[in-house]
Coordinates of C-alpha atoms in Angstrom, one line a residue:
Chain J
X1 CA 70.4 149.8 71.8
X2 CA 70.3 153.7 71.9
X3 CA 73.4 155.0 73.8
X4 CA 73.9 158.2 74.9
X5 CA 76.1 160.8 72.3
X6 CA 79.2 161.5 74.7
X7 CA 80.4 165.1 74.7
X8 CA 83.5 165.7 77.0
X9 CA 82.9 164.1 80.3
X10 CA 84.4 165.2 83.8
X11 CA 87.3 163.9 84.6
X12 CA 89.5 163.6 81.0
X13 CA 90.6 167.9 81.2
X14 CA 91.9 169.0 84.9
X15 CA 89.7 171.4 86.9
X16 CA 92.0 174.5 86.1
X17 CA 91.8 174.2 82.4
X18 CA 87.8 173.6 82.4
X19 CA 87.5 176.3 84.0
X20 CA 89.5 178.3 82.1
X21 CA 87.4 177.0 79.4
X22 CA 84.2 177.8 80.9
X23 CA 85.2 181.4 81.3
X24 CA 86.0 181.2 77.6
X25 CA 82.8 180.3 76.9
X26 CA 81.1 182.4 79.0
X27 CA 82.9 185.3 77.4
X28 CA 82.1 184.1 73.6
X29 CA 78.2 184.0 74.4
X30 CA 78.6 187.2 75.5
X31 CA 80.2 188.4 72.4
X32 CA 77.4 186.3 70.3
X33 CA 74.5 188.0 72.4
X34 CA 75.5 191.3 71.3
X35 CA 76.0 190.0 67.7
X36 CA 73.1 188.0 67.6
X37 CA 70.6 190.9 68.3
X38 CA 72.4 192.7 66.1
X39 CA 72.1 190.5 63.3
X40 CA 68.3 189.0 64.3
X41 CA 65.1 190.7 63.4
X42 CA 61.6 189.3 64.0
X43 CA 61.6 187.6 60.7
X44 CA 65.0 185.3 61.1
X45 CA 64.3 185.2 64.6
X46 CA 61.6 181.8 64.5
X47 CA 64.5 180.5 62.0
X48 CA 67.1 180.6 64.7
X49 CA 65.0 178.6 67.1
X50 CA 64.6 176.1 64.4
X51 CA 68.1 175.7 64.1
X52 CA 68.6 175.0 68.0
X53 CA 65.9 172.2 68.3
X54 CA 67.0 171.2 65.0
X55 CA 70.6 170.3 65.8
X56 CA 69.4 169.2 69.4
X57 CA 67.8 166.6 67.6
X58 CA 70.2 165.4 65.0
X59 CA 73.0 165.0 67.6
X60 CA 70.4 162.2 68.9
X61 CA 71.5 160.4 65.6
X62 CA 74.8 158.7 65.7
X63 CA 75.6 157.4 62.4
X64 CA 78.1 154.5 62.0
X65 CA 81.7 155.9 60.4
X66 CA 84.0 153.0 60.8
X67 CA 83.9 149.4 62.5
X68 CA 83.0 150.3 66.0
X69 CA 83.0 153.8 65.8
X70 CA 80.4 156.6 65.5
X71 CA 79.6 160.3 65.1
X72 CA 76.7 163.0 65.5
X73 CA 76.1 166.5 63.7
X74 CA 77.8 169.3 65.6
X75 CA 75.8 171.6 63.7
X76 CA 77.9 175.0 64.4
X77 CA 78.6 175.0 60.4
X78 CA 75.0 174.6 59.6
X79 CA 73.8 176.8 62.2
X80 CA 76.2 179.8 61.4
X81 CA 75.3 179.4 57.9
X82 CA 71.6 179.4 58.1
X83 CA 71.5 182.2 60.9
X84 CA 74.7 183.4 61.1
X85 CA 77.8 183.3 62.7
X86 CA 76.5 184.6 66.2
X87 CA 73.1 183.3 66.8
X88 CA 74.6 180.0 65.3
X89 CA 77.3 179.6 67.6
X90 CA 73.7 180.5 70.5
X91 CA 72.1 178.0 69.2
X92 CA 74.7 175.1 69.5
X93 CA 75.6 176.6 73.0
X94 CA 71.9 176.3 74.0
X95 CA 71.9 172.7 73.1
X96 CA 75.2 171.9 74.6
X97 CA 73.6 173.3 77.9
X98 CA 70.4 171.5 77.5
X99 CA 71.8 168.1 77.2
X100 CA 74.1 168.9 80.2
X101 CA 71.5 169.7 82.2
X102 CA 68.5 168.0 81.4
X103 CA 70.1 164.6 80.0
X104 CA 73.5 164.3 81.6
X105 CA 75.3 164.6 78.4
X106 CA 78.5 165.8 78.9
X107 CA 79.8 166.8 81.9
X108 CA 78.9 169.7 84.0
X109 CA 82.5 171.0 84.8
X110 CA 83.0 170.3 81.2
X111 CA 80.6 172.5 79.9
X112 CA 82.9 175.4 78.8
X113 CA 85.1 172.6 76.7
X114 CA 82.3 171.3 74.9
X115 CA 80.7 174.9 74.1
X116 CA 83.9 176.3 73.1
X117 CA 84.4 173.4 70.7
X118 CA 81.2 172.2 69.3
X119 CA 79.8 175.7 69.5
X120 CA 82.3 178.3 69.1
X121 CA 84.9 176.9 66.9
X122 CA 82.6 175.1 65.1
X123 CA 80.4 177.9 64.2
X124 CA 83.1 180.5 63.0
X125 CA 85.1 178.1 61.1
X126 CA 82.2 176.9 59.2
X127 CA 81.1 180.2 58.6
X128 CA 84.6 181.6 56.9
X129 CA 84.7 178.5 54.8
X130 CA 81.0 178.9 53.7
X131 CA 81.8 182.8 52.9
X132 CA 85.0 181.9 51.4
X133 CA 84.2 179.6 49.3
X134 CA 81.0 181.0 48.0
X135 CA 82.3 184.3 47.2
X136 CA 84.9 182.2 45.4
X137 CA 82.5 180.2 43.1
X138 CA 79.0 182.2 43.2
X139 CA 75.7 181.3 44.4
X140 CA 73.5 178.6 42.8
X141 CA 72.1 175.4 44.2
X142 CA 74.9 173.2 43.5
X143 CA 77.8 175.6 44.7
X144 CA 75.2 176.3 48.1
X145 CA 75.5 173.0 48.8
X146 CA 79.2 172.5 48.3
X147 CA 80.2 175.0 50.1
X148 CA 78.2 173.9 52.8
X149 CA 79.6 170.5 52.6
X150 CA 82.8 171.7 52.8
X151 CA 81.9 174.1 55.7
X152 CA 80.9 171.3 57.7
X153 CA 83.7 168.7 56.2
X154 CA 86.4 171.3 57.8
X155 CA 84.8 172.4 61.3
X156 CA 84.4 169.3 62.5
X157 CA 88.4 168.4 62.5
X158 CA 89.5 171.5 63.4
X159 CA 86.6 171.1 66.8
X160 CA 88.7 167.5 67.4
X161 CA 91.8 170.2 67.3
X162 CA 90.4 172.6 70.3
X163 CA 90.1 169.1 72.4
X164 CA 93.1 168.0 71.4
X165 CA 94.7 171.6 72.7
X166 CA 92.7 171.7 76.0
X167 CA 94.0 167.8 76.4
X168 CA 97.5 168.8 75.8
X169 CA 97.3 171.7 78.6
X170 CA 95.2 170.0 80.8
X171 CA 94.4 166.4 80.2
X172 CA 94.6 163.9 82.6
X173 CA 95.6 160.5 80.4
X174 CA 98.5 159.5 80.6
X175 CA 99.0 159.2 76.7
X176 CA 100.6 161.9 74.7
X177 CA 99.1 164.8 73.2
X178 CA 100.4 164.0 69.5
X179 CA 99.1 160.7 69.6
X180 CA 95.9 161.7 70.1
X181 CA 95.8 164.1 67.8
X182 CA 96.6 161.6 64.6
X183 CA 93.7 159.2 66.3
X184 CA 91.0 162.3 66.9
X185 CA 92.0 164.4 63.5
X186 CA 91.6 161.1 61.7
X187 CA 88.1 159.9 63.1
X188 CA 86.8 163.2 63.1
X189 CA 87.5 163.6 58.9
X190 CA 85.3 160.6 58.6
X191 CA 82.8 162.0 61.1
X192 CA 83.0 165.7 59.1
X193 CA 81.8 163.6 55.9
X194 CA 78.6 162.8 57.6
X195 CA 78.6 166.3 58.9
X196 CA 78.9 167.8 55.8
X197 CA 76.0 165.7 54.2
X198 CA 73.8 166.8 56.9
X199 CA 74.6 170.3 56.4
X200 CA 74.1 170.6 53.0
X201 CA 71.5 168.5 52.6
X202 CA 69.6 171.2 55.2
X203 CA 71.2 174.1 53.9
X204 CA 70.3 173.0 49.9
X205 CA 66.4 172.7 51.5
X206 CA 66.5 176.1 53.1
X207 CA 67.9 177.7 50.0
X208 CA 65.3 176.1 47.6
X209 CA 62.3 176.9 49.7
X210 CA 63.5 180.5 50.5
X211 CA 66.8 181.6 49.9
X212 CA 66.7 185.1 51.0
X213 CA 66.5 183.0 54.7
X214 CA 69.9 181.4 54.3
X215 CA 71.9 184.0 56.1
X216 CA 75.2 182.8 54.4
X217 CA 74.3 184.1 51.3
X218 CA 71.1 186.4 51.3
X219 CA 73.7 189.4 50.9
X220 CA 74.9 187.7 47.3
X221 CA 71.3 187.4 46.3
X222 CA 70.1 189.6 43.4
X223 CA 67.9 192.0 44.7
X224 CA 64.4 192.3 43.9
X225 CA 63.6 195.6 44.0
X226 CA 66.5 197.1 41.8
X227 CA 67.3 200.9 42.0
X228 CA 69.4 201.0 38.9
X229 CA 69.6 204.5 37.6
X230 CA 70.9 206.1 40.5
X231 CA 73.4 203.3 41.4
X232 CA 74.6 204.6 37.2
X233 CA 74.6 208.2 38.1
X234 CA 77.0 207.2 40.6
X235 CA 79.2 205.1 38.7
Chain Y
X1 CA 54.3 184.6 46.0
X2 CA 57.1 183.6 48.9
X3 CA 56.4 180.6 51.3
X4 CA 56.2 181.9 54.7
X5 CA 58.7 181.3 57.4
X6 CA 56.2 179.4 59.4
X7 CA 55.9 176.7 56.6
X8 CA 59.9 176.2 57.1
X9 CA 59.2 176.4 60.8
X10 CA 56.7 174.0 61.1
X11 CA 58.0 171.4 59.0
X12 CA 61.4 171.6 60.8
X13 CA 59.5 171.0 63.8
X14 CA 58.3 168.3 62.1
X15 CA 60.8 166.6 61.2
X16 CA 62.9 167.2 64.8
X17 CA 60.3 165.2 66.3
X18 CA 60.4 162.9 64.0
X19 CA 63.8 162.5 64.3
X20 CA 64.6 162.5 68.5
X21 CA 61.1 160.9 68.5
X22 CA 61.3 157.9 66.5
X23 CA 64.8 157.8 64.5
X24 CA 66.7 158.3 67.1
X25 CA 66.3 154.5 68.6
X26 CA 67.9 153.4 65.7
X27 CA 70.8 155.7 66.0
X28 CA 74.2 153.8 66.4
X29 CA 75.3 152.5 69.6
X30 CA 78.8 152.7 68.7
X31 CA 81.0 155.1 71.0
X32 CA 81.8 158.3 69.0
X33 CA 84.5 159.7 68.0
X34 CA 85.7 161.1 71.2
X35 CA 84.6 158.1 73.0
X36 CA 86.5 155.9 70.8
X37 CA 90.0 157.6 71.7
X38 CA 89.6 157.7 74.9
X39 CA 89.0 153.9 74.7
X40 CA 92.3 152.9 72.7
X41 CA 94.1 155.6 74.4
X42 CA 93.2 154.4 77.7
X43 CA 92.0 157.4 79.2
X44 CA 88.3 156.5 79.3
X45 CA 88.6 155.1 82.9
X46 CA 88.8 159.0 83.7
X47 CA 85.8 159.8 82.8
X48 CA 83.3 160.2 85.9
X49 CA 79.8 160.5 85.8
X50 CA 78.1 163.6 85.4
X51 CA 76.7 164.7 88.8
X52 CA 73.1 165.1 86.9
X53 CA 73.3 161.0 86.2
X54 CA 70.4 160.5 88.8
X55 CA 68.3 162.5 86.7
X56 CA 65.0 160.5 85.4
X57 CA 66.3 162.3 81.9
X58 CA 69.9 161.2 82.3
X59 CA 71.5 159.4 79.0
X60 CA 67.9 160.5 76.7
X61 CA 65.9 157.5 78.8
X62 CA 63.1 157.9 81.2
X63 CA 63.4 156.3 84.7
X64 CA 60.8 153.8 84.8
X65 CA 59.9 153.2 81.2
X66 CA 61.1 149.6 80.5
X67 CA 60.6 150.1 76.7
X68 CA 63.3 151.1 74.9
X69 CA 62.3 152.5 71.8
X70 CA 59.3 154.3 74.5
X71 CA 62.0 155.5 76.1
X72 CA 64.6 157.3 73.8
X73 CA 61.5 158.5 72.1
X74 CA 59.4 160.1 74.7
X75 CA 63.1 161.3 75.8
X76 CA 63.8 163.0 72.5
X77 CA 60.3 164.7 72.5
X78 CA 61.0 165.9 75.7
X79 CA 64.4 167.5 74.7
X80 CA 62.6 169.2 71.8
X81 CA 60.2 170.8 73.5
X82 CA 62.5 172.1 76.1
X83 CA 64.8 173.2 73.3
X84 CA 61.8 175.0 71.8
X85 CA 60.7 176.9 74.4
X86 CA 64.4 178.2 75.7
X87 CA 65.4 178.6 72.0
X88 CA 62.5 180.2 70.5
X89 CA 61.5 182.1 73.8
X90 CA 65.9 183.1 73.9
X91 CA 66.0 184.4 70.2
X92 CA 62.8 186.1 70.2
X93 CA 63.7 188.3 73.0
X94 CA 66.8 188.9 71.0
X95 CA 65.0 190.3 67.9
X96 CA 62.0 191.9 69.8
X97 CA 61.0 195.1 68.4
X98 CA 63.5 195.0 65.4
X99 CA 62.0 194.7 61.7
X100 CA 63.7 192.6 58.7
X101 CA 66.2 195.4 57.1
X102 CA 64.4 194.9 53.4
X103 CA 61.5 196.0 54.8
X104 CA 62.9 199.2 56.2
X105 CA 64.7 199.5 52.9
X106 CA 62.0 198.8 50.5
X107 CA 60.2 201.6 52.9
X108 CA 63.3 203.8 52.3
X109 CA 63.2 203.6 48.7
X110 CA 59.6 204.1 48.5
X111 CA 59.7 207.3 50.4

């Protein structure tokens, strides 16, 4: 039987903290308004709707990662890299709030936690690793897709770390914070496999059907109209 | 000739409904990650419900649909839509008014 993906609930990170948190968040969407409309135009626009209802409906697929335990996308990695890092980290807030509200995933007062995250922190670390590592290496289809795997492999541990911070300010088990950080950094490896797959699997389709869309890397792309002689003169 | 960003649109569609609509009553009913920890860690007891549980959408099932798979699925397609009308309907007013930058380049360098 189908149960519910579980983002943070209420009750596991004290009132102060969440709110703290949803302040936080609160101020990041801010922030990725303002970049988002700076970095949207009419054309990647449609493309970063995709990407919401996209990840809304692959965190509705928990795939087994060891006996007993599972995981879902995140989808901040892909997002950022498809759309970039602004309207990516949108899109995964959007869904966060959406589930929230609409299917009682997550808790309400927990709503800044889980934004800040599976949105925010997922989003900008996958979107440094992606750069990184593709102005590293250079952009073809196999090193697109690597460096997307990898973007995803690492957000999703270092997301498990932002719990694992907010539980050691303000949780309310009774276990200690280093503990739970061994038990969440090492389930959420496994889970960052599967999370890499997915992202490079998407990303690698994106970039075959129209790579100039893949935000991550459409300023590495040769260009198609080249201006050649005066770029020389200026040389 | 490039494909149009409405192909990639549509097909993603596609296969997001595909996905909340049909795959996702096989999706694993293991507790996730998270879940998991707070199980052997014994701080799941914490956890209270959301105060949206009495929703007719609460946990991606419908109140009143017996069938599971019926359920889950009309649920997901109900999540997508909703999804696609704040996301779409959010990002659009974003990027109102503002053309792709190649085209105001390529304009640029025709001029």
């Amino acid at each position: 039987m189908h149960v519910q993906t579980m983002h943070i609930p209420d009750g596991f990170i004290n009132g102060p903290v969440s709110l703290v948190a949803m302040v936080i968040a609160a101020l990041g969407i801010v922030i990725c308004l303002r970049g988002a409309r700076k970095q949207l135009d009419e054309r990647t626009a449609p493309m970063a709707g995709l990407v919401a209802v996209f990840i809304f409906a692959m965190q509705m697929l928990n795939f087994p990662v060891a006996a007993g335990t599972s995981g879902h996308l995140l989808g901040g990695a892909l997002a950022a890299i498809l759309v970039g890092p602004y309207a990516g980290a949108l899109a995964v807030s959007v869904v966060i709030l959406v589930q929230g509200l609409l299917f009682a995933d997550g808790g309400l007062s927990a709503i800044g936690l889980n934004i800040i995250n599976m949105g925010l922190v997922t989003a900008v670390v996958g979107w440094f690793v992606f750069r990184w590592t593709i102005r590293a290496i250079g952009v073809s289809k196999p090193k697109v897709f690597f460096a997307a795997f990898l973007a995803g492999l690492i957000a999703v541990p270092v997301s498990s770390l932002a719990f694992v911070l907010e539980y050691a300010i303000g949780g309310t088990g009774t276990i200690g914070w280093p503990t739970v950080m061994v038990a969440m950094t090492g389930v959420h490896i496994l889970i960052g496999i599967g999370e890499g797959l997915i992202t490079a699997l998407t990303v690698a389709a994106v970039f075959l059907a129209r790579p100039d869309l893949v935000y991550g890397v459409r300023d590495l792309l040769p260009k198609q109209v080249l201006v050649v002689e005066p770029a020389k003169g200026v040389a | 000739m490039k494909r149009s960003v409405w192909v990639i649109i549509w097909v993603g569609l596609g296969v997001a409904l595909f996905a909340a609509g049909v795959l996702s009553y096989y999706a694993s009913s293991s507790p996730d990650g998270l879940e998991k920890v707070a199980e052997d860690h014994g701080f799941i007891e914490n956890a209270a419900d959301s105060a949206n549980a009495t929703l007719p959408t609460a946990d991606y099932s419908i109140a009143g649909v017996e069938n599971e798979r019926l359920s889950v699925g009309l649920a997901g397609i109900i999540g997508v839509a909703v999804m696609a009308l704040v996301a779409f309907g959010m990002f659009w007013l974003l990027a109102r008014g503002k053309k792709p930058s190649d085209e105001q380049a390529s304009t640029h360098v025709d001029a």
